[in-house]
């Protein structure tokens, strides 16, 4: 059996997330359909993780198992001709059989974009926050995240996760232009809805609605009801997966 890693990116606007869904189209379904058509057999892929409806990926990874070997460059080229315009393959490479797109990943990075002034060219992939924000304070709160391991306060309720432990190594805001900002967060794993809940709570810090001490208390509560609102999906990108 030959295992291949497929690196690709997508605009999640038209999809009900990465994973195959019974009630709507997904990125996984589109990729599997394109592979099946190209290779003339039923193909299934395993992704590095899940992204929710409307969330994008600058880089996602999935693995594919085949009995035969393939010309990676040629398959990637032909796959891009079949896939819809909002999904693009970056490359395909052979890996050892025990490499797993999800379980072998050691680090994932997400980006969340906001703009603080109405901007018709930013609104598709960024969230408008029309309030004054203290980004220095938000970065202090971000650094607090790296000192904790249990992020139950930022996990969507009633999910079937076995553990809410994550190792966050970076959580920082940076200014991209006078009115545009990007939040970067890196961890070994993420919980369902975690990044959007973290961003919503950090914005509460930046608006002065909660203090740094209260931010710590929210994390320590491990209760989703204590944290801020979940931010819109359209401004969130899975940026990278490392192995």
Tab-separated table of N, CA and C in Angstrom, residues 93-186:
chain	number	residue	atom	x	y	z
A	93	UNK	N	2.794	14.265	-2.252
A	93	UNK	CA	4.091	13.633	-2.015
A	93	UNK	C	3.907	12.288	-1.319
A	94	UNK	N	4.758	11.305	-1.654
A	94	UNK	CA	4.691	10.002	-0.981
A	94	UNK	C	5.241	10.120	0.442
A	95	UNK	N	4.645	9.363	1.362
A	95	UNK	CA	5.124	9.343	2.750
A	95	UNK	C	5.188	7.887	3.203
A	96	UNK	N	5.872	7.652	4.306
A	96	UNK	CA	5.941	6.293	4.843
A	96	UNK	C	4.545	5.883	5.322
A	97	UNK	N	4.224	4.588	5.294
A	97	UNK	CA	2.861	4.121	5.576
A	97	UNK	C	2.304	4.520	6.932
A	98	UNK	N	3.171	4.722	7.935
A	98	UNK	CA	2.635	5.054	9.259
A	98	UNK	C	2.487	6.560	9.493
A	99	UNK	N	2.762	7.373	8.484
A	99	UNK	CA	2.494	8.810	8.600
A	99	UNK	C	0.991	9.033	8.444
A	100	UNK	N	0.412	9.783	9.358
A	100	UNK	CA	-1.036	10.000	9.380
A	100	UNK	C	-1.305	11.498	9.324
A	101	UNK	N	-2.181	11.915	8.424
A	101	UNK	CA	-2.439	13.350	8.244
A	101	UNK	C	-2.889	14.024	9.532
A	102	UNK	N	-3.669	13.311	10.331
A	102	UNK	CA	-4.165	13.905	11.581
A	102	UNK	C	-3.253	13.607	12.765
A	103	UNK	N	-2.977	12.337	12.994
A	103	UNK	CA	-2.299	11.951	14.234
A	103	UNK	C	-0.794	12.198	14.219
A	104	UNK	N	-0.186	12.337	13.041
A	104	UNK	CA	1.247	12.629	12.981
A	104	UNK	C	1.546	14.121	13.040
A	105	UNK	N	0.523	14.957	12.933
A	105	UNK	CA	0.728	16.409	12.987
A	105	UNK	C	1.154	16.824	14.398
A	106	UNK	N	2.164	17.660	14.481
A	106	UNK	CA	2.678	18.093	15.786
A	106	UNK	C	2.324	19.548	16.080
A	107	UNK	N	1.894	20.279	15.047
A	107	UNK	CA	1.616	21.704	15.245
A	107	UNK	C	0.645	22.201	14.179
A	108	UNK	N	-0.302	23.016	14.620
A	108	UNK	CA	-1.251	23.637	13.699
A	108	UNK	C	-1.302	25.133	14.004
A	109	UNK	N	-1.460	25.938	12.965
A	109	UNK	CA	-1.535	27.383	13.136
A	109	UNK	C	-2.777	27.919	12.437
A	110	UNK	N	-3.505	28.771	13.163
A	110	UNK	CA	-4.676	29.455	12.607
A	110	UNK	C	-4.442	30.956	12.583
A	111	UNK	N	-5.070	31.620	11.619
A	111	UNK	CA	-5.104	33.076	11.546
A	111	UNK	C	-6.551	33.545	11.612
A	112	UNK	N	-6.762	34.648	12.354
A	112	UNK	CA	-8.079	35.289	12.359
A	112	UNK	C	-7.870	36.761	12.022
A	113	UNK	N	-8.657	37.269	11.071
A	113	UNK	CA	-8.474	38.632	10.580
A	113	UNK	C	-9.625	39.535	11.010
A	114	UNK	N	-9.273	40.736	11.457
A	114	UNK	CA	-10.295	41.737	11.763
A	114	UNK	C	-9.904	43.067	11.122
A	115	UNK	N	-10.893	43.921	10.882
A	115	UNK	CA	-10.632	45.297	10.456
A	115	UNK	C	-11.509	46.217	11.296
A	116	UNK	N	-11.001	47.399	11.582
A	116	UNK	CA	-11.659	48.308	12.522
A	116	UNK	C	-12.331	49.492	11.827
A	117	UNK	N	-12.334	49.476	10.510
A	117	UNK	CA	-13.010	50.509	9.727
A	117	UNK	C	-13.674	49.824	8.542
A	118	UNK	N	-14.883	50.243	8.204
A	118	UNK	CA	-15.606	49.614	7.103
A	118	UNK	C	-14.738	49.565	5.844
A	119	UNK	N	-14.641	48.358	5.264
A	119	UNK	CA	-13.749	48.151	4.122
A	119	UNK	C	-14.371	47.110	3.191
A	120	UNK	N	-14.873	47.528	2.032
A	120	UNK	CA	-15.534	46.579	1.127
A	120	UNK	C	-14.603	45.512	0.568
A	121	UNK	N	-13.291	45.749	0.641
A	121	UNK	CA	-12.337	44.781	0.098
A	121	UNK	C	-11.822	43.809	1.163
A	122	UNK	N	-12.193	44.050	2.404
A	122	UNK	CA	-11.748	43.175	3.488
A	122	UNK	C	-12.866	42.288	4.017
A	123	UNK	N	-14.108	42.690	3.793
A	123	UNK	CA	-15.223	42.073	4.507
A	123	UNK	C	-15.439	40.589	4.196
A	124	UNK	N	-14.982	40.104	3.048
A	124	UNK	CA	-15.195	38.690	2.712
A	124	UNK	C	-14.363	37.765	3.592
A	125	UNK	N	-13.153	38.200	3.962
A	125	UNK	CA	-12.246	37.346	4.722
A	125	UNK	C	-11.789	37.970	6.041
A	126	UNK	N	-12.516	38.955	6.511
A	126	UNK	CA	-12.144	39.641	7.745
A	126	UNK	C	-13.410	40.094	8.450
A	127	UNK	N	-13.330	40.249	9.759
A	127	UNK	CA	-14.499	40.618	10.560
A	127	UNK	C	-14.384	42.075	11.007
A	128	UNK	N	-15.414	42.850	10.758
A	128	UNK	CA	-15.424	44.255	11.168
A	128	UNK	C	-15.690	44.363	12.669
A	129	UNK	N	-14.769	45.019	13.382
A	129	UNK	CA	-14.929	45.298	14.814
A	129	UNK	C	-14.914	46.824	14.970
A	130	UNK	N	-16.072	47.469	15.053
A	130	UNK	CA	-16.128	48.936	15.050
A	130	UNK	C	-15.944	49.559	16.436
A	131	UNK	N	-15.077	48.981	17.237
A	131	UNK	CA	-14.816	49.490	18.584
A	131	UNK	C	-13.321	49.769	18.738
A	132	UNK	N	-13.002	50.662	19.632
A	132	UNK	CA	-11.591	50.879	19.978
A	132	UNK	C	-11.095	49.659	20.742
A	133	UNK	N	-9.925	49.137	20.351
A	133	UNK	CA	-9.375	47.942	20.980
A	133	UNK	C	-7.974	48.211	21.499
A	134	UNK	N	-7.665	47.671	22.675
A	134	UNK	CA	-6.335	47.780	23.257
A	134	UNK	C	-5.559	46.512	22.885
A	135	UNK	N	-4.817	46.581	21.782
A	135	UNK	CA	-4.133	45.384	21.286
A	135	UNK	C	-2.973	44.973	22.190
A	136	UNK	N	-2.380	45.931	22.872
A	136	UNK	CA	-1.309	45.579	23.811
A	136	UNK	C	-1.856	44.703	24.929
A	137	UNK	N	-3.024	45.073	25.433
A	137	UNK	CA	-3.669	44.288	26.490
A	137	UNK	C	-4.114	42.923	25.943
A	138	UNK	N	-4.601	42.909	24.717
A	138	UNK	CA	-5.020	41.655	24.088
A	138	UNK	C	-3.839	40.710	23.912
A	139	UNK	N	-2.657	41.264	23.638
A	139	UNK	CA	-1.472	40.421	23.516
A	139	UNK	C	-1.005	39.906	24.872
A	140	UNK	N	-1.211	40.705	25.919
A	140	UNK	CA	-0.906	40.206	27.269
A	140	UNK	C	-1.805	39.019	27.586
A	141	UNK	N	-3.082	39.140	27.224
A	141	UNK	CA	-4.018	38.030	27.444
A	141	UNK	C	-3.630	36.828	26.587
A	142	UNK	N	-3.177	37.079	25.365
A	142	UNK	CA	-2.745	35.997	24.494
A	142	UNK	C	-1.587	35.219	25.089
A	143	UNK	N	-0.648	35.930	25.704
A	143	UNK	CA	0.498	35.251	26.315
A	143	UNK	C	0.063	34.412	27.517
A	144	UNK	N	-1.031	34.811	28.165
A	144	UNK	CA	-1.562	34.027	29.284
A	144	UNK	C	-2.010	32.648	28.812
A	145	UNK	N	-2.535	32.578	27.587
A	145	UNK	CA	-2.999	31.298	27.046
A	145	UNK	C	-1.888	30.253	27.027
A	146	UNK	N	-0.661	30.697	26.806
A	146	UNK	CA	0.463	29.748	26.702
A	146	UNK	C	0.852	29.163	28.054
A	147	UNK	N	0.279	29.680	29.139
A	147	UNK	CA	0.609	29.179	30.475
A	147	UNK	C	-0.427	28.171	30.988
A	148	UNK	N	-1.441	27.883	30.177
A	148	UNK	CA	-2.476	26.924	30.567
A	148	UNK	C	-2.501	25.738	29.611
A	149	UNK	N	-3.128	24.660	30.056
A	149	UNK	CA	-3.234	23.459	29.235
A	149	UNK	C	-4.670	23.034	28.983
A	150	UNK	N	-5.596	23.396	29.878
A	150	UNK	CA	-6.991	22.978	29.728
A	150	UNK	C	-7.815	24.128	29.166
A	151	UNK	N	-8.383	23.913	27.976
A	151	UNK	CA	-9.116	24.983	27.299
A	151	UNK	C	-10.591	24.635	27.118
A	152	UNK	N	-11.141	23.964	28.125
A	152	UNK	CA	-12.560	23.628	28.097
A	152	UNK	C	-13.462	24.846	27.982
A	153	UNK	N	-12.997	25.999	28.466
A	153	UNK	CA	-13.798	27.229	28.398
A	153	UNK	C	-14.011	27.699	26.966
A	154	UNK	N	-13.182	27.216	26.043
A	154	UNK	CA	-13.276	27.651	24.646
A	154	UNK	C	-13.710	26.516	23.718
A	155	UNK	N	-14.230	25.440	24.281
A	155	UNK	CA	-14.656	24.283	23.488
A	155	UNK	C	-16.168	24.304	23.322
A	156	UNK	N	-16.625	24.086	22.110
A	156	UNK	CA	-18.060	24.045	21.853
A	156	UNK	C	-18.715	23.010	22.746
A	157	UNK	N	-19.850	23.379	23.349
A	157	UNK	CA	-20.548	22.489	24.282
A	157	UNK	C	-21.079	21.247	23.573
A	158	UNK	N	-21.160	20.163	24.330
A	158	UNK	CA	-21.757	18.905	23.878
A	158	UNK	C	-21.010	18.288	22.690
A	159	UNK	N	-19.698	18.430	22.685
A	159	UNK	CA	-18.897	17.741	21.676
A	159	UNK	C	-18.313	16.480	22.299
A	160	UNK	N	-17.894	15.543	21.447
A	160	UNK	CA	-17.456	14.237	21.935
A	160	UNK	C	-15.945	14.143	22.121
A	161	UNK	N	-15.307	15.264	22.495
A	161	UNK	CA	-13.853	15.228	22.680
A	161	UNK	C	-13.501	14.473	23.962
A	162	UNK	N	-12.409	13.697	23.893
A	162	UNK	CA	-11.980	12.916	25.058
A	162	UNK	C	-11.222	13.781	26.054
A	163	UNK	N	-10.551	14.820	25.549
A	163	UNK	CA	-9.789	15.700	26.435
A	163	UNK	C	-9.831	17.129	25.911
A	164	UNK	N	-9.785	18.081	26.829
A	164	UNK	CA	-9.752	19.502	26.435
A	164	UNK	C	-8.361	20.089	26.660
A	165	UNK	N	-7.361	19.204	26.755
A	165	UNK	CA	-5.983	19.647	26.941
A	165	UNK	C	-5.340	19.982	25.593
A	166	UNK	N	-4.692	21.134	25.517
A	166	UNK	CA	-3.959	21.571	24.327
A	166	UNK	C	-2.698	22.294	24.789
A	167	UNK	N	-1.685	22.285	23.938
A	167	UNK	CA	-0.446	23.002	24.251
A	167	UNK	C	-0.306	24.177	23.286
A	168	UNK	N	-0.710	25.367	23.746
A	168	UNK	CA	-0.635	26.578	22.926
A	168	UNK	C	0.758	27.186	23.063
A	169	UNK	N	1.435	27.396	21.943
A	169	UNK	CA	2.799	27.933	21.980
A	169	UNK	C	2.873	29.385	21.520
A	170	UNK	N	1.825	29.870	20.876
A	170	UNK	CA	1.819	31.265	20.413
A	170	UNK	C	0.385	31.748	20.283
A	171	UNK	N	0.137	32.993	20.713
A	171	UNK	CA	-1.176	33.620	20.553
A	171	UNK	C	-0.932	35.127	20.534
A	172	UNK	N	-0.920	35.714	19.343
A	172	UNK	CA	-0.468	37.100	19.218
A	172	UNK	C	-1.197	37.845	18.103
A	173	UNK	N	-1.488	39.125	18.384
A	173	UNK	CA	-2.062	40.033	17.399
A	173	UNK	C	-0.950	40.843	16.744
A	174	UNK	N	-1.119	41.112	15.446
A	174	UNK	CA	-0.201	42.023	14.758
A	174	UNK	C	-0.992	42.916	13.810
A	175	UNK	N	-0.488	44.127	13.626
A	175	UNK	CA	-1.145	45.090	12.746
A	175	UNK	C	-0.619	44.927	11.329
A	176	UNK	N	-1.539	44.801	10.363
A	176	UNK	CA	-1.165	44.619	8.966
A	176	UNK	C	-1.229	45.923	8.170
A	177	UNK	N	-2.106	46.811	8.591
A	177	UNK	CA	-2.280	48.119	7.949
A	177	UNK	C	-2.971	49.014	8.979
A	178	UNK	N	-3.212	50.287	8.672
A	178	UNK	CA	-3.815	51.166	9.685
A	178	UNK	C	-5.099	50.629	10.315
A	179	UNK	N	-5.872	49.833	9.586
A	179	UNK	CA	-7.152	49.370	10.136
A	179	UNK	C	-7.342	47.858	10.052
A	180	UNK	N	-6.270	47.117	9.742
A	180	UNK	CA	-6.403	45.668	9.610
A	180	UNK	C	-5.420	44.958	10.540
A	181	UNK	N	-5.916	43.893	11.175
A	181	UNK	CA	-5.129	43.158	12.162
A	181	UNK	C	-5.303	41.660	11.952
A	182	UNK	N	-4.270	40.917	12.374
A	182	UNK	CA	-4.299	39.454	12.267
A	182	UNK	C	-3.921	38.835	13.598
A	183	UNK	N	-4.700	37.859	14.011
A	183	UNK	CA	-4.394	37.079	15.207
A	183	UNK	C	-3.843	35.730	14.762
A	184	UNK	N	-2.686	35.351	15.324
A	184	UNK	CA	-2.058	34.068	15.022
A	184	UNK	C	-2.030	33.226	16.289
A	185	UNK	N	-2.495	32.004	16.184
A	185	UNK	CA	-2.441	31.089	17.328
A	185	UNK	C	-1.940	29.731	16.854
A	186	UNK	N	-0.968	29.192	17.580
A	186	UNK	CA	-0.344	27.914	17.239
A	186	UNK	C	-0.462	26.963	18.429
